Coordinates of C-alpha atoms and ligand atoms in Angstrom, one line a residue:
X1 CA -10.1 -2.3 -0.4
X2 CA -9.7 -3.2 3.4
X3 CA -6.0 -2.6 3.4
X4 CA -6.4 0.7 1.4
X5 CA -9.2 1.8 3.9
X6 CA -7.0 0.8 6.9
X7 CA -4.0 2.8 5.4
X8 CA -6.5 5.9 4.8
X9 CA -7.4 5.7 8.4
X10 CA -4.0 5.6 9.5
X11 CA -3.1 8.8 7.7
X12 CA -6.2 10.4 8.7
X13 CA -5.7 9.5 12.4
X14 CA -1.8 10.7 11.9
X15 CA -0.7 7.3 13.0
X16 CA 1.2 7.7 9.6
X17 CA 2.4 11.2 9.7
X18 CA 4.9 13.6 8.1
X19 CA 4.5 14.6 4.3
X20 CA 7.0 12.0 3.0
X21 CA 5.8 9.2 4.9
X22 CA 2.3 9.6 3.8
X23 CA 3.1 9.8 0.2
X24 CA 4.7 6.7 0.4
X25 CA 2.0 4.8 2.2
X26 CA -0.4 6.2 -0.1
X27 CA 1.3 5.0 -3.0
X28 CA 2.1 1.4 -1.5
X29 CA -1.6 1.0 -0.6
X30 CA -2.7 2.1 -4.3
X31 CA -0.2 -0.3 -5.5
X32 CA -1.6 -3.0 -3.6
X33 CA -4.9 -2.5 -4.3
X34 CA -4.4 -2.4 -8.3
X35 CA -3.1 -6.2 -7.7
X36 CA -6.4 -7.3 -6.2
X37 CA -8.2 -5.9 -9.3
X38 CA -7.1 -8.3 -12.1
X39 CA -10.6 -10.0 -12.7
X40 CA -12.2 -6.6 -13.7
X41 CA -12.5 -5.2 -17.2
X42 CA -10.2 -2.0 -18.0
X43 CA -13.4 0.7 -17.7
X44 CA -13.9 -0.9 -14.1
X45 CA -10.4 -1.1 -13.2
X46 CA -9.9 2.8 -14.2
X47 CA -13.1 3.7 -11.8
X48 CA -11.9 1.5 -9.1
X49 CA -8.5 3.2 -9.2
X50 CA -9.9 6.7 -9.2
X51 CA -12.2 5.7 -6.5
X52 CA -9.3 4.5 -4.3
X53 CA -7.1 7.6 -5.4
X54 CA -9.8 9.8 -4.2
X55 CA -10.3 8.1 -0.8
X56 CA -6.3 8.7 -0.1
X57 CA -6.2 12.1 -1.4
X58 CA -9.0 13.0 0.8
X59 CA -7.4 11.9 4.0
X60 CA -5.4 15.2 4.8
X61 CA -5.6 18.5 2.6
X62 CA -2.3 20.1 3.3
X63 CA 0.6 18.1 2.2
X64 CA 0.9 17.9 -1.8
X65 CA 3.1 14.9 -1.5
X66 CA 0.2 13.1 -1.2
X67 CA -1.8 13.8 -4.4
X68 CA 1.4 14.0 -6.2
X69 CA 2.3 10.4 -5.1
X70 CA -1.1 9.2 -5.9
X71 CA -1.1 10.9 -9.2
X72 CA 2.4 9.7 -10.3
X73 CA 1.6 5.9 -9.1
X74 CA -2.1 5.5 -10.8
X75 CA -1.2 7.2 -14.2
X76 CA -1.0 4.2 -16.9
X77 CA -1.5 4.3 -20.7
X78 CA -2.4 0.5 -20.6
X79 CA -5.8 -1.0 -22.6
X80 CA -5.6 -4.2 -20.7
X81 CA -5.7 -4.9 -16.9
X82 CA -2.7 -6.8 -16.5
X83 CA -0.6 -4.3 -18.0
X84 CA -2.2 -1.6 -16.0
X85 CA -1.0 -3.1 -12.8
X86 CA 2.4 -3.7 -14.1
X87 CA 2.6 -0.1 -14.9
X88 CA 1.2 0.9 -11.6
X89 CA 3.5 -1.5 -9.5
X90 CA 6.5 -0.4 -11.6
X91 CA 5.6 3.6 -10.6
X92 CA 4.8 3.0 -6.9
X93 CA 7.9 0.9 -6.6
X94 CA 10.0 3.7 -8.4
X95 CA 8.2 6.4 -6.5
X96 CA 8.9 4.7 -3.1
X97 CA 12.6 3.8 -4.2
X98 CA 13.2 7.6 -5.2
X99 CA 11.7 8.8 -2.0
X100 CA 14.1 6.6 0.0
X101 CA 16.9 7.6 -2.1
X102 CA 16.0 11.4 -1.8
X103 CA 16.2 11.3 2.1
X104 CA 19.5 10.5 1.9
X105 CA 20.8 12.6 -0.6
X106 CA 18.9 15.8 0.8
X107 CA 21.0 14.9 3.8
X108 CA 24.3 15.0 2.2
X109 CA 23.3 18.3 0.1
X110 CA 22.2 19.9 3.2
X111 CA 24.8 19.0 5.7
X112 CA 27.2 21.0 3.4
X113 CA 25.3 24.0 4.8
X114 CA 25.9 22.9 8.6
X115 CA 29.2 24.2 10.1
X116 CA 31.1 22.7 12.9
X117 CA 29.6 24.1 16.5
X118 CA 26.3 25.3 14.6
X119 CA 23.3 25.4 16.9
X120 CA 20.2 24.1 14.7
X121 CA 16.7 25.3 15.7
X122 CA 13.9 22.8 14.0
X123 CA 10.1 22.5 14.5
X124 CA 7.9 19.4 14.5
X125 CA 9.1 16.3 13.1
X126 CA 10.6 16.2 9.7
X127 CA 12.6 13.1 8.3
X128 CA 14.1 15.5 5.4
X129 CA 15.2 17.8 8.0
X130 CA 16.6 15.3 10.4
X131 CA 18.2 13.8 7.6
X132 CA 20.5 16.9 7.3
X133 CA 21.3 17.1 11.0
X134 CA 22.2 13.6 11.2
X135 CA 24.1 13.6 8.1
X136 CA 26.0 16.7 9.3
X137 CA 26.6 15.0 13.1
X138 CA 27.5 11.8 11.5
X139 CA 30.5 13.8 9.4
X140 CA 31.8 14.8 12.7
X141 CA 30.5 18.3 12.9
X142 CA 29.9 19.0 16.7
X143 CA 26.3 20.3 16.4
X144 CA 23.5 20.9 18.8
X145 CA 19.5 21.1 18.2
X146 CA 16.9 23.1 19.9
X147 CA 13.7 21.4 18.9
X148 CA 10.4 23.0 19.5
X149 CA 7.3 20.9 21.3
X150 CA 5.0 21.6 18.3
X151 CA 1.7 21.9 19.9
X152 CA -0.7 20.7 20.1
X153 CA 0.3 17.0 19.0
X154 CA 3.8 17.5 19.9
X155 CA 5.4 16.0 17.0
X156 CA 8.8 17.5 18.8
X157 CA 8.9 14.6 21.4
X158 CA 9.3 12.2 18.5
X159 CA 12.0 14.8 17.2
X160 CA 13.8 14.8 20.4
X161 CA 13.8 11.0 20.8
X162 CA 15.1 10.3 17.2
X163 CA 17.8 12.9 17.9
X164 CA 18.7 11.5 21.5
X165 CA 19.1 8.0 19.9
X166 CA 21.5 9.3 17.3
X167 CA 23.8 11.0 20.2
X168 CA 22.9 14.6 19.1
X169 CA 23.0 17.1 21.9
X170 CA 19.3 18.3 22.0
X171 CA 17.3 21.1 24.1
X172 CA 13.3 20.9 24.0
X173 CA 11.7 24.2 24.0
X174 CA 8.2 25.3 24.1
X175 CA 6.6 26.8 20.9
X176 CA 6.5 30.2 22.5
X177 CA 10.2 30.1 23.5
X178 CA 11.2 30.6 19.8
X179 CA 12.0 34.3 19.7
X180 CA 13.5 34.6 22.9
X181 CA 16.0 31.3 22.1
X182 CA 16.7 32.6 18.4
X183 CA 19.9 34.5 20.0
X184 CA 21.6 31.0 20.5
X185 CA 20.6 29.7 17.2
X186 CA 22.7 29.6 14.3
X187 CA 20.4 28.1 11.7
X188 CA 16.7 27.2 11.2
X189 CA 16.4 23.7 9.3
X190 CA 12.6 22.7 8.8
X191 CA 10.7 20.1 6.7
X192 CA 7.8 20.9 4.0
X193 CA 4.3 19.7 3.5
X194 CA 3.9 22.0 0.0
X195 CA 6.0 24.2 -1.6
X196 CA 4.0 26.8 -3.7
X197 CA 5.1 27.9 -7.2
X198 CA 6.1 31.5 -5.7
X199 CA 8.6 29.5 -3.5
X200 CA 6.3 29.7 0.0
X201 CA 6.3 27.1 2.2
X202 CA 3.6 25.4 3.8
X203 CA 4.9 23.6 6.8
X204 CA 3.4 22.8 10.6
X205 CA 1.6 25.6 12.4
X206 CA 4.5 27.8 13.8
X207 CA 7.1 27.6 11.1
X208 CA 6.3 31.0 9.9
X209 CA 7.0 32.3 13.5
X210 CA 10.4 30.4 13.5
X211 CA 11.2 32.2 10.3
X212 CA 10.0 35.6 11.4
X213 CA 11.9 35.2 14.6
X214 CA 14.9 34.2 12.3
X215 CA 14.9 37.0 9.9
X216 CA 14.7 39.4 13.0
X217 CA 17.7 37.9 14.1
X218 CA 19.3 37.4 10.9
X219 CA 19.8 33.7 11.1
X220 CA 19.4 31.6 8.0
X221 CA 16.4 29.3 7.4
X222 CA 16.8 26.2 5.3
X223 CA 14.0 23.9 4.1
X224 CA 14.2 20.2 3.4
X225 CA 11.8 19.2 0.9
X226 CA 11.8 16.5 -1.7
X227 CA 11.0 17.7 -5.3
X228 CA 7.4 15.9 -5.0
X229 CA 6.6 18.4 -2.3
X230 CA 6.2 21.2 -4.8
X231 CA 2.5 21.8 -5.6
X232 CA 2.1 21.9 -9.5
X233 CA -1.5 23.2 -9.0
X234 CA -0.4 26.3 -7.5
X235 CA 1.0 27.2 -11.0
X236 CA -3.1 27.6 -11.9
X237 CA -3.5 30.2 -8.9
X238 CA -4.6 27.5 -6.6
X239 CA -4.0 27.8 -2.9
X240 CA -2.8 25.2 -0.6
X241 CA -5.8 24.2 1.7
X242 CA -4.6 24.8 5.4
X243 CA -6.0 21.9 7.3
X244 CA -8.3 22.6 10.2
X245 CA -7.9 20.1 13.1
X246 CA -10.1 19.2 15.8
X247 CA -10.6 21.2 19.0
X248 CA -10.2 18.2 20.9
X249 CA -6.3 18.2 20.1
X250 CA -6.0 21.5 22.2
X251 CA -8.7 21.3 24.9
X252 CA -10.7 18.7 26.7
X253 CA -14.1 18.8 25.0
X254 CA -15.6 18.8 28.8
X255 CA -14.0 21.7 29.6
X256 CA -14.8 23.5 26.4
X257 CA -18.9 22.5 26.6
X258 CA -18.3 24.5 30.2
X259 CA -17.5 27.6 28.2
X260 CA -20.5 28.3 25.6
X261 CA -18.8 31.5 24.2
X262 CA -15.7 30.2 23.5
X263 CA -14.5 28.2 20.3
X264 CA -11.1 26.8 19.2
X265 CA -9.3 27.3 16.4
X266 CA -6.8 24.4 15.5
X267 CA -5.2 25.2 12.2
X268 CA -2.5 22.2 11.2
X269 CA -0.2 24.3 9.0
X270 CA 1.1 27.9 8.3
X271 CA 2.4 29.6 5.3
X272 CA 6.1 31.1 5.2
X273 CA 6.5 33.5 2.6
X274 CA 9.8 33.0 0.2
X275 CA 11.6 36.1 1.5
X276 CA 12.0 34.4 4.8
X277 CA 13.6 31.2 3.2
X278 CA 17.2 31.2 2.2
X279 CA 17.4 28.0 0.9
X280 CA 15.4 24.7 -0.1
X281 CA 17.4 21.4 0.0
X282 CA 16.0 18.9 -2.6
X283 CA 17.6 15.8 -3.7
X284 CA 18.5 17.4 -7.1
X285 CA 20.2 20.3 -5.4
X286 CA 20.2 23.5 -3.4
X287 CA 18.0 26.2 -4.6
X288 CA 16.6 29.7 -3.7
X289 CA 12.9 29.7 -3.1
X290 CA 12.7 32.0 -6.5
X291 CA 13.3 28.6 -8.4
X292 CA 10.2 26.7 -7.6
X293 CA 8.8 27.2 -10.9
X294 CA 11.8 25.6 -12.4
X295 CA 11.5 22.6 -9.9
X296 CA 7.7 22.0 -10.9
X297 CA 8.5 22.3 -14.4
X298 CA 11.7 20.1 -14.5
X299 CA 10.7 17.5 -12.0
X300 CA 6.7 17.3 -11.9
X301 CA 5.7 18.6 -15.1
X302 CA 3.5 21.7 -15.7
X303 CA 0.8 19.6 -17.1
X304 CA 0.0 17.6 -14.2
X305 CA -3.4 17.1 -13.2
X306 CA -4.7 15.7 -9.9
X307 CA -8.1 14.7 -11.1
Ligands
RUB1 O1 4.7 19.7 9.5 C1 5.2 18.5 9.3 C2 4.4 17.3 9.7 O2 3.1 17.7 10.0 P1 2.2 16.3 10.4 O3 2.7 15.8 11.9 O4 0.9 17.1 10.7 O5 2.1 15.3 9.6 C3 6.6 18.1 8.5 O6 7.6 19.2 8.9 C4 6.3 18.2 7.4 O7 5.1 17.0 6.8 C5 7.7 17.3 6.7 O8 8.0 16.1 7.2 P2 8.9 14.9 6.2 O9 10.4 15.8 6.1 O10 9.1 13.9 7.6 O11 8.3 14.7 5.2

């Protein structure tokens, strides 16, 4: 359990972050934990796996990739522990392999939408979005990127380092410069923490602001999202929970203490309605957001249960 708790803590503290990475880390942690439970009987085994699954899922509430990965990993139909372990190991290995391959496929499918000379605006740090951008660049398209800082955690710094290391000309802007800068932008490319059945995108706080400014300036918005980032529970009318993070990320707590009438709100994510999104690039193809139901039905299964 120690290793699993360490992974859970890394996800909570954002040492491991990004919807894809946390899903892969959680699946691997559950797999390795299952391997330590060989001496239990099947009832005890199932209880332990459920407990561990809860610990992982409760680390961060917004990215549906996390419960989807845990659910796909823990599901087994075996009546003996050795068989259950084999099933869990196989599911986890499959999930991690698919997730890794999905990034390459999203890159190739998404790059088709990028033209020579495009200026691409991106937000936060999304491995799926960057896969599209890097693939287009590797194909010889002379593109450049404008990356937002992404306050308060400044994941934009990870993005500009990654783009710079890849040789891609990149401009860093503060989040509030998005609307002014939009006239220089040809295309917005962002990642996803969750996509609901109605095609709405849940992603890093500020994404909906980019989408609004893009709509106003008639620029296209593309979302890069593996199929496991679609949320089956939104089929049941459930809302995606928006993570509220600590005020300490925004302001020095000592400063805040001196202002008893001030409180800080630090939502980690926001919701971009489907109308603002032109295309969602998944590993199985490019779809308009109206196809979200079909993706959930065909690739996740509408009977999915996270409990
Ligand atoms: O909003 C974020 C990261 O938020 P945080 O930094 O709070 O985890 C990313 O855009 C998505 O998770 C997609 O990332 P990826 O494409 O890498 O899965």
